[in-house]
GROMACS .gro file of N, CA and C in nm:
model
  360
    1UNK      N    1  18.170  13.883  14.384
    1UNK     CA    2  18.030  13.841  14.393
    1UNK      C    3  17.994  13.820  14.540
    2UNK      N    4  17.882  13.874  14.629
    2UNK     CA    5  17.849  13.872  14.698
    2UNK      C    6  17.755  13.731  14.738
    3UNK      N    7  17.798  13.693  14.831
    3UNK     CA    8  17.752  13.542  14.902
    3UNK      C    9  17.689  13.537  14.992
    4UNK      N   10  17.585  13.512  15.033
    4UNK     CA   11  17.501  13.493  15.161
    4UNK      C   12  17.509  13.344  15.257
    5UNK      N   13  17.556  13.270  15.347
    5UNK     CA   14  17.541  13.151  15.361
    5UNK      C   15  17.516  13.122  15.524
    6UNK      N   16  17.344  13.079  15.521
    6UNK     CA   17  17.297  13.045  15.653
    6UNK      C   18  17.338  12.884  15.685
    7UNK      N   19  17.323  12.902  15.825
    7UNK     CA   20  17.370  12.777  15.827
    7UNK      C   21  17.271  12.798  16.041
    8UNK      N   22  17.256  12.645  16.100
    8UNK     CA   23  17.190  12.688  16.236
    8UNK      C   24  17.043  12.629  16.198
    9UNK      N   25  16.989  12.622  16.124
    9UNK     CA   26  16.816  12.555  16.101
    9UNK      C   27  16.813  12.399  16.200
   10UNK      N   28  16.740  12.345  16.220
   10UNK     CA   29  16.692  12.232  16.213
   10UNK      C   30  16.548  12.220  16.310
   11UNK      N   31  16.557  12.094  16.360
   11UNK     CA   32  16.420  12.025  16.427
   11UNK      C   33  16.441  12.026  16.599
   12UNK      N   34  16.381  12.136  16.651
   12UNK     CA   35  16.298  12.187  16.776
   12UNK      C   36  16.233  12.143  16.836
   13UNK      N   37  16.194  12.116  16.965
   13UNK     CA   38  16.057  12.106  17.040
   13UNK      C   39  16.050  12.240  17.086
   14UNK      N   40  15.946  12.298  17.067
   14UNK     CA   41  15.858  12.402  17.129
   14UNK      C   42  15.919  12.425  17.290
   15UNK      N   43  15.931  12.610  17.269
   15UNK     CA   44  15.979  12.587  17.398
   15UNK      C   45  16.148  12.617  17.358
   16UNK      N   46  16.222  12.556  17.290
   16UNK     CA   47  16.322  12.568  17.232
   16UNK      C   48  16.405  12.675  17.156
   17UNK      N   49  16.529  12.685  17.151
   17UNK     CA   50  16.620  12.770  17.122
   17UNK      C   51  16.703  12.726  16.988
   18UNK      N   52  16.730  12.783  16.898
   18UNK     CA   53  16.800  12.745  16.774
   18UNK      C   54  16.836  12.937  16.746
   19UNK      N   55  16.968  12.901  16.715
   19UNK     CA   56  17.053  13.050  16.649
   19UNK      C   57  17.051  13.018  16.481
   20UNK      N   58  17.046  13.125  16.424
   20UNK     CA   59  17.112  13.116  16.268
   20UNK      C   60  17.190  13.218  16.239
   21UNK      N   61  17.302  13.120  16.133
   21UNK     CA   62  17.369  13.273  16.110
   21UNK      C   63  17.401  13.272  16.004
   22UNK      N   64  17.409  13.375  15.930
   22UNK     CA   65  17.473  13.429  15.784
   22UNK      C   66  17.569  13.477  15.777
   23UNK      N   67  17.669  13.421  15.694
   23UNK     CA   68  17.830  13.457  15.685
   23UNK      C   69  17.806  13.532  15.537
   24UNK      N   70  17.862  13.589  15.513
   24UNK     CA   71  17.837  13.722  15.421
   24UNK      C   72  17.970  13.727  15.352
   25UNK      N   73  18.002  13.696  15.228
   25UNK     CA   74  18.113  13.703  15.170
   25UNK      C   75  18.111  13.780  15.027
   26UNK      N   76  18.238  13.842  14.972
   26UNK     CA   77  18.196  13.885  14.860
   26UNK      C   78  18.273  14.080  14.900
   27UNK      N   79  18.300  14.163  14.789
   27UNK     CA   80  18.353  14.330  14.819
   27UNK      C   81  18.180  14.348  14.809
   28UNK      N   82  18.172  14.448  14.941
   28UNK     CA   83  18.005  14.526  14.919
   28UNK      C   84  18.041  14.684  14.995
   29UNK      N   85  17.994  14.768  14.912
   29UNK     CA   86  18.010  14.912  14.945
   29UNK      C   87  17.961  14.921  15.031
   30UNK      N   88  17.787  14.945  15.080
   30UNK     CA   89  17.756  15.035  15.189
   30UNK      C   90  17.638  14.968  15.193
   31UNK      N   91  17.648  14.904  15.298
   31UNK     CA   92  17.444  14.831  15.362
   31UNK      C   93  17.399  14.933  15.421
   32UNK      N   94  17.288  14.907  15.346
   32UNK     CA   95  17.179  14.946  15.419
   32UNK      C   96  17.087  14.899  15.538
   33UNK      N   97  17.105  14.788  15.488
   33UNK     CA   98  17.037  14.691  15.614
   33UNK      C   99  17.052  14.578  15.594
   34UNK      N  100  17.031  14.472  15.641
   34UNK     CA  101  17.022  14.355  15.694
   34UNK      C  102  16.942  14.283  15.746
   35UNK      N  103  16.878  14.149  15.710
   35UNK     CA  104  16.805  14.141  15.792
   35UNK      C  105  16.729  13.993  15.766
   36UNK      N  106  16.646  13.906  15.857
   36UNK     CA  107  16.595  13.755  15.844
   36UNK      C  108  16.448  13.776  15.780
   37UNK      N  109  16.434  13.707  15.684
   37UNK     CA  110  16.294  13.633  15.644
   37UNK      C  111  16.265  13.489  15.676
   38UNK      N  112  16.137  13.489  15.669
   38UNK     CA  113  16.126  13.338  15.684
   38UNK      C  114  15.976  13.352  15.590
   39UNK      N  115  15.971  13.215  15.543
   39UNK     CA  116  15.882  13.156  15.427
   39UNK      C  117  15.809  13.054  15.487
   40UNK      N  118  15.691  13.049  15.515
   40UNK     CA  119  15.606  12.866  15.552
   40UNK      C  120  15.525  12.840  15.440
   41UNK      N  121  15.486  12.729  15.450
   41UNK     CA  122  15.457  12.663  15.336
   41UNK      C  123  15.295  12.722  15.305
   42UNK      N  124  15.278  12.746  15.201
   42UNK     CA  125  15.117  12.853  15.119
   42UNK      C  126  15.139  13.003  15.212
   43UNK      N  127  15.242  13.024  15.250
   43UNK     CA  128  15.240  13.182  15.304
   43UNK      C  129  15.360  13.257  15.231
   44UNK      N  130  15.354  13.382  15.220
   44UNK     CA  131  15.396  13.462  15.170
   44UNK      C  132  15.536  13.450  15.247
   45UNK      N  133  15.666  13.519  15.181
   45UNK     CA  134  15.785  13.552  15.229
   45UNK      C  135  15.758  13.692  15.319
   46UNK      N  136  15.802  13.670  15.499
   46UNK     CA  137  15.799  13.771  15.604
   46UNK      C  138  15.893  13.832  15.623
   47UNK      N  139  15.918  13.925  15.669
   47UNK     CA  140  16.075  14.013  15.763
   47UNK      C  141  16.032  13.991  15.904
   48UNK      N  142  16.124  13.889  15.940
   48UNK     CA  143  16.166  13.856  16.103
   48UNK      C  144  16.229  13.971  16.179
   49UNK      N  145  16.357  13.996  16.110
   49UNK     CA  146  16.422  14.105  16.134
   49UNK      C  147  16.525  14.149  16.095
   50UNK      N  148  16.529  14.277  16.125
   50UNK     CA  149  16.618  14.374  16.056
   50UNK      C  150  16.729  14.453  16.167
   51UNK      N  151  16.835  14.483  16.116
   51UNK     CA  152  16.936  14.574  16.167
   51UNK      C  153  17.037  14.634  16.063
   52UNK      N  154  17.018  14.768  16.092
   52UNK     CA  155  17.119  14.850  16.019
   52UNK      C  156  17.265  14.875  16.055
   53UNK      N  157  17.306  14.926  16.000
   53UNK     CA  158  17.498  14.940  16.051
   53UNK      C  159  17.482  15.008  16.153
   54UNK      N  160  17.399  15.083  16.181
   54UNK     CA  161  17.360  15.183  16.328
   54UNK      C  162  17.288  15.102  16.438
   55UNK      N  163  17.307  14.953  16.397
   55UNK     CA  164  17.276  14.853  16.526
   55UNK      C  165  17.097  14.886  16.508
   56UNK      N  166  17.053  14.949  16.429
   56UNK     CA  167  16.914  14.965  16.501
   56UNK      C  168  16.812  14.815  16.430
   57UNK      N  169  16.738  14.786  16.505
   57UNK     CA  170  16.685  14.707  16.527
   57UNK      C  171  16.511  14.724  16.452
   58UNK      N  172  16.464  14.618  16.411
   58UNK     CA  173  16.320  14.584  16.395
   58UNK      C  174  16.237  14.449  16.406
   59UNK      N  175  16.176  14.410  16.481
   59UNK     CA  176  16.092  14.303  16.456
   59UNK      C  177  15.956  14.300  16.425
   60UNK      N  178  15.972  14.172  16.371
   60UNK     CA  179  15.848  14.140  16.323
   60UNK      C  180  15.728  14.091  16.499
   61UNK      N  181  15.628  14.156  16.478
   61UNK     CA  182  15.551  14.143  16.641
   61UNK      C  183  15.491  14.029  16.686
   62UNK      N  184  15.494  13.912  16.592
   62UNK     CA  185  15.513  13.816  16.656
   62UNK      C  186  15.588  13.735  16.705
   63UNK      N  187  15.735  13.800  16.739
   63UNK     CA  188  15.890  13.727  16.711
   63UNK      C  189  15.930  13.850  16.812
   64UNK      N  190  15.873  14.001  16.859
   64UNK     CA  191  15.925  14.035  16.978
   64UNK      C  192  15.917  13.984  17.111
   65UNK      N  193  16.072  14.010  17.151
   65UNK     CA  194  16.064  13.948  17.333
   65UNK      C  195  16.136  13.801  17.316
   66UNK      N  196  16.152  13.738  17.151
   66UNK     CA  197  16.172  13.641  17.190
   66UNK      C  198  16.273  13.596  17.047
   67UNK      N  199  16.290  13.661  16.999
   67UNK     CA  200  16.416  13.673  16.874
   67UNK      C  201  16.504  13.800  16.897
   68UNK      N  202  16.619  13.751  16.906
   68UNK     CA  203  16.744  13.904  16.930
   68UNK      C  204  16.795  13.870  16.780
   69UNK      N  205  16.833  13.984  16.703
   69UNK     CA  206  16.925  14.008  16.566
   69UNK      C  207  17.048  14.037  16.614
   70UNK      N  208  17.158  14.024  16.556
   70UNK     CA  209  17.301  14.093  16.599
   70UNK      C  210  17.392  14.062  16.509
   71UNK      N  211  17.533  14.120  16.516
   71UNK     CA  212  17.599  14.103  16.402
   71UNK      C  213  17.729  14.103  16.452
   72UNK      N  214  17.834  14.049  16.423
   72UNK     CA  215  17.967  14.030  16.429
   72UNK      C  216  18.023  14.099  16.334
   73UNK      N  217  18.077  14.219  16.331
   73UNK     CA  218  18.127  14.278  16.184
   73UNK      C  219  18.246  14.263  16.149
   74UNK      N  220  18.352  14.145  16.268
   74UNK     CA  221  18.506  14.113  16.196
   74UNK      C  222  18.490  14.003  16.185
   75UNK      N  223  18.321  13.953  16.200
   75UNK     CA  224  18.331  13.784  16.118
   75UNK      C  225  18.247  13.780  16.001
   76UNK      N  226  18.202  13.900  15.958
   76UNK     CA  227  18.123  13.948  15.830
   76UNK      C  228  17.953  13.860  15.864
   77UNK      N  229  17.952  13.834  15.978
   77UNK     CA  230  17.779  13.774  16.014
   77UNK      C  231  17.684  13.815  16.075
   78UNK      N  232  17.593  13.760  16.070
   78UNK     CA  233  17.447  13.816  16.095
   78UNK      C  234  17.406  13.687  16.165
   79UNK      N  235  17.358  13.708  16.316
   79UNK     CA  236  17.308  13.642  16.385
   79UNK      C  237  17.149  13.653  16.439
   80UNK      N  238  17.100  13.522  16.446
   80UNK     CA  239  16.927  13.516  16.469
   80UNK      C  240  16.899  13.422  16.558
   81UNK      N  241  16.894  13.503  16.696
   81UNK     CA  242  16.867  13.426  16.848
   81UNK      C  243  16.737  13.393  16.851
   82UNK      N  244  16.672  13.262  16.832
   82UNK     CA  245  16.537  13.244  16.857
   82UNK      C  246  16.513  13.160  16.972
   83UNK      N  247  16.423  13.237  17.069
   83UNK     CA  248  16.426  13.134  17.235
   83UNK      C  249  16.260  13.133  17.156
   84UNK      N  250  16.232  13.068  17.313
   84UNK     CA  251  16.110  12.999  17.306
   84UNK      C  252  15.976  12.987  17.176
   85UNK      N  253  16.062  12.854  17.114
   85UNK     CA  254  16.022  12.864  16.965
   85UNK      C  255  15.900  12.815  16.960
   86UNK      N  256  15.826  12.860  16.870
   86UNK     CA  257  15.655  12.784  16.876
   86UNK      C  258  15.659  12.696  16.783
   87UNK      N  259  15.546  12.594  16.718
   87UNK     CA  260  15.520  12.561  16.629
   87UNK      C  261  15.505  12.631  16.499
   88UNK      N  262  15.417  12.753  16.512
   88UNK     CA  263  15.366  12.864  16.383
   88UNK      C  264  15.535  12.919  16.383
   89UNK      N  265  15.637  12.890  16.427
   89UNK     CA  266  15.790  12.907  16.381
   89UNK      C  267  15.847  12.859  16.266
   90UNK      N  268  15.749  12.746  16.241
   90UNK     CA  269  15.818  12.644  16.089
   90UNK      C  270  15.780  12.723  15.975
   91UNK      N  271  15.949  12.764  15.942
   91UNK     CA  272  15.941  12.788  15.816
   91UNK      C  273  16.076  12.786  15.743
   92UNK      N  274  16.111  12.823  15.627
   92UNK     CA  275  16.276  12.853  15.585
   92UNK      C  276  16.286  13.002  15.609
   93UNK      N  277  16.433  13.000  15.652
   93UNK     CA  278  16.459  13.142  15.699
   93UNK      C  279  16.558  13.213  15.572
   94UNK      N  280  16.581  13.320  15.543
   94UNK     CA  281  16.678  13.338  15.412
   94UNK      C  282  16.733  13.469  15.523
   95UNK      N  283  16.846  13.476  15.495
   95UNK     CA  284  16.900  13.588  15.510
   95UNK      C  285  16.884  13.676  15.369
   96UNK      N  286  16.898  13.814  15.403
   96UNK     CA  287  16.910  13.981  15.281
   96UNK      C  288  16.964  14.056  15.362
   97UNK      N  289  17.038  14.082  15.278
   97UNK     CA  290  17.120  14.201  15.231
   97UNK      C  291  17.111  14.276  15.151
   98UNK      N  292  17.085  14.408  15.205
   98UNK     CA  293  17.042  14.527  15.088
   98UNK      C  294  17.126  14.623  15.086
   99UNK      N  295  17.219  14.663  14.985
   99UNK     CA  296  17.310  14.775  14.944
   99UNK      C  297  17.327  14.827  14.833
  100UNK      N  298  17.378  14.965  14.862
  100UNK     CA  299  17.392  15.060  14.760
  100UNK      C  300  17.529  15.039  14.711
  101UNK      N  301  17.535  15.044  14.559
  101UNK     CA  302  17.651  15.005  14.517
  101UNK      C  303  17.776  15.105  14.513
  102UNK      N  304  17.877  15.089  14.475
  102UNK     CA  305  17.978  15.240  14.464
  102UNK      C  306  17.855  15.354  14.347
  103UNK      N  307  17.841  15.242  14.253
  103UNK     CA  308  17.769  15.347  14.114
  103UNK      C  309  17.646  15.371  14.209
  104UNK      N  310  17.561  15.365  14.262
  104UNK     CA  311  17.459  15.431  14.367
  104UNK      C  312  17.342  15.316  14.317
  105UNK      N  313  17.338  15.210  14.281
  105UNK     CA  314  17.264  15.086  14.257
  105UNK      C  315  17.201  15.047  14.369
  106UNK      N  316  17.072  15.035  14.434
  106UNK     CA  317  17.034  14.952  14.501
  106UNK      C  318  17.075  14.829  14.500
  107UNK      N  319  17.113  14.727  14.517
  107UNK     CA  320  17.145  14.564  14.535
  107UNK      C  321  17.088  14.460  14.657
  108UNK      N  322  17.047  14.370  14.622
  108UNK     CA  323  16.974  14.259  14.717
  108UNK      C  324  17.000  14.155  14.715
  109UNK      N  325  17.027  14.093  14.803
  109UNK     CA  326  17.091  13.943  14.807
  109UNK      C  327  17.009  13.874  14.914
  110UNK      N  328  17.001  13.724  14.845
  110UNK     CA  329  16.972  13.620  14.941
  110UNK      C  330  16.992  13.550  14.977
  111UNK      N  331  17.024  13.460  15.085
  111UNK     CA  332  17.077  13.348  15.086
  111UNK      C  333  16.985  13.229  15.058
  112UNK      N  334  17.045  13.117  15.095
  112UNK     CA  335  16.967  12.948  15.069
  112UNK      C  336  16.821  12.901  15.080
  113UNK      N  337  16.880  12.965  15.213
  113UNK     CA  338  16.749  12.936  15.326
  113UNK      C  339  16.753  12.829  15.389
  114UNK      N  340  16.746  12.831  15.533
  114UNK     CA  341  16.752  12.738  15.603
  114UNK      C  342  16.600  12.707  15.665
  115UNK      N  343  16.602  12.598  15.692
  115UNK     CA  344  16.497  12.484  15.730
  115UNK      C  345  16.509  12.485  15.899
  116UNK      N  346  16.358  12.535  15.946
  116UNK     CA  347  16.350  12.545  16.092
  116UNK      C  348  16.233  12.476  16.111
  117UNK      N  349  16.241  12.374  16.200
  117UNK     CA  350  16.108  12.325  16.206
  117UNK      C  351  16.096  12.311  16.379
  118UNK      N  352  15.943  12.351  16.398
  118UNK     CA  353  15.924  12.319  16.555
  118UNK      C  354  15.856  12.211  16.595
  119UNK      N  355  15.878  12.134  16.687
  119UNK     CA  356  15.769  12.055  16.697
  119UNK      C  357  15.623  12.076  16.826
  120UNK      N  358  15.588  12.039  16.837
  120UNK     CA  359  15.473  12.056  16.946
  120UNK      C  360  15.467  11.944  17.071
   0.00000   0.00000   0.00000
């Protein structure tokens, strides 16, 4: 069974730096991608960002210049560098994971979600 587990959230002043990371446990065939959401409260679930096994990269354009994605692949994690954090930053972040199974299954996973809050 595949496990997602963030861990790195908490309480910021603006201006501020907080990492998150997702440790990824569990047998998984072949990702497709990877990648951070975050949720604020009466708003829809976003994609922060994404990276594929080919390192390639996507952000969300209010989070370029100032969120790096990256991944450790002999510690099975997914890392989320956030510098100069704003207020409109507060939200829960979930890590996903999206893979194709051996039988050719799409599959999606989420994690907890961690709690980022900025202050002003």
């Amino acid at each position: 069974q595949v496990q997602l587990v963030e861990s790195g959230g908490g309480l910021v002043q603006a201006g501020g730096s907080l990492r998150l990371s997702c440790a990824v446990s569990g047998s998984i065939f072949s990702i497709n991608v990877m990648g951070w959401y975050r949720q604020a409260p009466g708003k829809q679930r976003e994609l922060v960002a994404s990276i594929t096994p080919s390192v390639r990269t996507n952000y969300a354009d209010s989070v370029k210049g100032r969120f790096t994605i990256s991944r450790d692949n002999a510690k099975n994690t997914v890392y989320l560098q956030m510098n100069s954090l704003k207020p409109e930053d507060t939200a829960v972040y979930y890590c996903n994971l999206d893979e194709t199974s051996r039988l050719g299954a799409r599959l999606v996973y989420w994690g907890q979600g961690t709690q980022v809050t900025v202050s002003s």
